[in-house]
Short mmCIF file of C-alpha atoms in Angstrom, two decimals:
data_model
loop_
_atom_site.label_atom_id
_atom_site.label_comp_id
_atom_site.label_asym_id
_atom_site.label_seq_id
_atom_site.Cartn_x
_atom_site.Cartn_y
_atom_site.Cartn_z
CA MET A 1 -72.64 -7.47 19.09
CA SER A 2 -70.01 -7.11 16.81
CA ASP A 3 -69.42 -8.17 12.95
CA ASN A 4 -66.44 -9.53 11.32
CA TYR A 5 -65.62 -9.91 8.04
CA LEU A 6 -62.77 -11.10 6.04
CA THR A 7 -62.97 -9.14 2.64
CA VAL A 8 -60.69 -9.49 -0.74
CA ILE A 9 -60.67 -6.55 -3.06
CA PRO A 10 -58.56 -6.02 -6.46
CA THR A 11 -55.80 -4.12 -6.06
CA ASP A 12 -57.22 -1.80 -8.68
CA PRO A 13 -60.24 -0.24 -7.52
CA TYR A 14 -62.02 0.37 -10.50
CA TRP A 15 -61.08 -3.75 -12.02
CA ARG A 16 -64.48 -5.70 -12.10
CA PRO A 17 -64.09 -9.42 -12.66
CA GLY A 18 -66.70 -11.33 -14.87
CA LYS A 19 -69.15 -13.83 -13.11
CA ASP A 20 -67.67 -16.68 -14.03
CA ALA A 21 -64.07 -15.36 -12.53
CA ALA A 22 -65.96 -14.14 -9.31
CA ASP A 23 -67.90 -17.58 -8.88
CA ARG A 24 -64.50 -19.49 -9.42
CA ALA A 25 -62.72 -17.07 -6.75
CA ALA A 26 -65.57 -17.71 -4.50
CA ALA A 27 -65.57 -21.34 -4.50
CA ALA A 28 -61.86 -21.20 -4.04
CA LEU A 29 -62.23 -19.07 -1.20
CA SER A 30 -65.27 -21.16 0.39
CA ARG A 31 -62.22 -24.01 -0.01
CA MET A 32 -59.98 -22.06 2.51
CA LEU A 33 -62.95 -21.62 5.11
CA PRO A 34 -62.71 -23.84 8.23
CA ASP A 35 -66.48 -24.84 8.48
CA ASP A 36 -69.89 -24.50 6.80
CA ASP A 37 -70.95 -21.45 9.25
CA ALA A 38 -68.21 -19.42 7.34
CA ARG A 39 -69.36 -20.63 3.90
CA ARG A 40 -72.63 -19.34 4.36
CA GLY A 41 -71.59 -15.75 5.00
CA LEU A 42 -69.64 -15.73 1.66
CA GLU A 43 -70.77 -13.52 -0.64
CA ALA A 44 -69.35 -11.78 -4.07
CA LYS A 45 -70.25 -8.16 -4.80
CA TRP A 46 -70.34 -5.88 -7.22
CA HIS A 47 -70.92 -1.75 -6.99
CA ASP A 48 -71.48 0.74 -9.85
CA SER A 49 -69.06 2.93 -8.47
CA VAL A 50 -66.04 2.52 -6.11
CA GLU A 51 -66.76 2.06 -2.54
CA VAL A 52 -64.60 2.59 0.44
CA VAL A 53 -63.91 -0.93 2.25
CA TRP A 54 -63.45 0.38 5.70
CA CYS A 55 -61.54 -1.88 8.18
CA GLY A 56 -63.98 -0.51 10.87
CA SER A 57 -62.79 -0.03 14.75
CA SER A 58 -59.11 -1.26 14.25
CA LEU A 59 -57.91 1.88 12.25
CA GLU A 60 -55.37 3.57 13.66
CA ARG A 61 -53.32 5.79 11.69
CA ILE A 62 -52.93 6.50 8.12
CA PHE A 63 -49.38 7.19 6.62
CA CYS A 64 -47.67 8.86 3.58
CA PRO A 65 -46.66 6.29 0.85
CA HIS A 66 -43.76 8.87 -0.15
CA CYS A 67 -42.17 10.40 3.16
CA GLY A 68 -43.65 8.32 5.96
CA ALA A 69 -45.75 10.75 7.47
CA ASP A 70 -48.84 10.62 9.14
CA CYS A 71 -51.95 11.69 7.27
CA ALA A 72 -54.37 13.49 9.45
CA LEU A 73 -58.03 11.44 10.00
CA ASP A 74 -59.79 14.47 9.39
CA TRP A 75 -57.69 15.69 6.14
CA TRP A 76 -58.42 12.19 5.08
CA ALA A 77 -61.94 11.81 5.59
CA GLU A 78 -62.39 15.13 3.78
CA ALA A 79 -60.65 13.89 0.90
CA VAL A 80 -62.87 10.67 0.63
CA SER A 81 -66.33 12.93 1.14
CA HIS A 82 -65.10 15.24 -1.61
CA ARG A 83 -64.46 12.03 -4.00
CA TYR A 84 -67.52 10.49 -2.66
CA ASP A 85 -69.49 13.43 -3.59
CA GLU A 86 -68.15 13.30 -7.23
CA GLY A 87 -68.80 9.47 -7.47
CA PHE A 88 -65.47 8.56 -7.32
CA PRO A 89 -64.15 9.51 -10.85
CA THR A 90 -60.74 9.56 -9.41
CA LEU A 91 -58.93 8.66 -6.22
CA VAL A 92 -55.95 10.83 -6.46
CA VAL A 93 -55.21 13.31 -3.70
CA THR A 94 -52.06 15.54 -2.80
CA VAL A 95 -50.99 14.79 0.31
CA PRO A 96 -50.26 17.60 2.74
CA CYS A 97 -46.96 16.19 4.58
CA CYS A 98 -44.81 16.50 1.32
CA ASP A 99 -47.07 17.72 -1.47
CA VAL A 100 -47.02 14.62 -3.69
CA ALA A 101 -49.85 13.49 -5.65
CA THR A 102 -50.89 9.95 -4.81
CA SER A 103 -54.18 7.86 -4.59
CA LEU A 104 -56.04 7.19 -1.53
CA ASN A 105 -55.83 3.33 -2.10
CA GLU A 106 -51.94 3.95 -2.26
CA LEU A 107 -51.97 5.26 1.21
CA VAL A 108 -50.56 2.96 3.98
CA TYR A 109 -53.30 2.29 6.43
CA ASP A 110 -52.12 1.23 9.76
CA TRP A 111 -54.99 -1.54 9.36
CA PRO A 112 -55.78 -2.45 5.75
CA MET A 113 -58.29 -1.13 3.54
CA GLY A 114 -58.89 0.08 0.05
CA PHE A 115 -61.57 1.12 -2.39
CA ALA A 116 -62.91 -1.18 -4.92
CA GLN A 117 -66.33 -1.85 -7.20
CA PHE A 118 -65.76 -5.37 -6.48
CA ARG A 119 -65.39 -7.49 -3.52
CA ILE A 120 -65.58 -11.28 -2.13
CA GLU A 121 -66.43 -11.10 1.84
CA VAL A 122 -67.12 -13.49 4.51
CA LEU A 123 -69.30 -12.34 7.30
CA TYR A 124 -67.96 -14.59 10.17
CA PRO A 125 -65.09 -16.14 8.60
CA ASN A 126 -64.22 -18.29 11.90
CA ARG A 127 -60.43 -17.58 10.71
CA SER A 128 -58.24 -14.61 10.45
CA TRP A 129 -56.03 -13.48 7.24
CA LEU A 130 -55.37 -15.46 4.21
CA THR A 131 -51.95 -16.56 4.20
CA ASP A 132 -49.69 -15.23 1.00
CA GLU A 133 -50.13 -18.47 -0.63
CA GLU A 134 -53.71 -18.64 -0.53
CA LEU A 135 -54.28 -14.73 -1.31
CA ALA A 136 -51.74 -15.48 -4.17
CA THR A 137 -54.12 -18.85 -5.20
CA LEU A 138 -57.10 -16.27 -5.30
CA ALA A 139 -55.76 -13.70 -7.41
CA ALA A 140 -54.90 -16.47 -9.72
CA VAL A 141 -58.21 -17.67 -9.79
CA LEU A 142 -59.84 -14.51 -10.24
CA GLY A 143 -57.33 -12.96 -12.80
CA HIS A 144 -56.04 -9.95 -10.91
CA PRO A 145 -53.99 -9.03 -7.67
CA LEU A 146 -55.52 -8.75 -4.75
CA ARG A 147 -55.64 -7.33 -1.12
CA GLN A 148 -57.30 -8.60 2.01
CA ILE A 149 -58.86 -6.83 4.91
CA LEU A 150 -59.96 -7.79 7.88
CA ILE A 151 -63.19 -5.66 9.14
CA HIS A 152 -64.53 -5.36 12.63
CA ILE A 153 -67.63 -3.23 13.36
#
């Protein structure tokens, strides 16, 4: 059996909201879900350090945000592993394709994913992507820009 999550994370991996803002954003997301089954799977989570918010089996390719070249998955995995071992004090990497410094969070993922210390996720959301308007509403309630990730494990 597979699991599906609808997850929203701050665009800044190191940003964490206060509990009140997170509760308001979770309540707003709850109203965007189609039924009580989906609402039962909703949870706001804080982490002590940055974590990879992996999209699961949907990821196929990663691109450089500067030159558009493919980034090898093994290069990416090594870069993430190295920063993980250090506790993610930085996400800065030099991409091998054009030798430019960028962030692991700014790489272009063929299926969206990212890095975060905070997330709101819904297990079995019974819906697909949030609309641009819904995402903007959540960002306004939370007080920070967001990105969304559909996770399939």
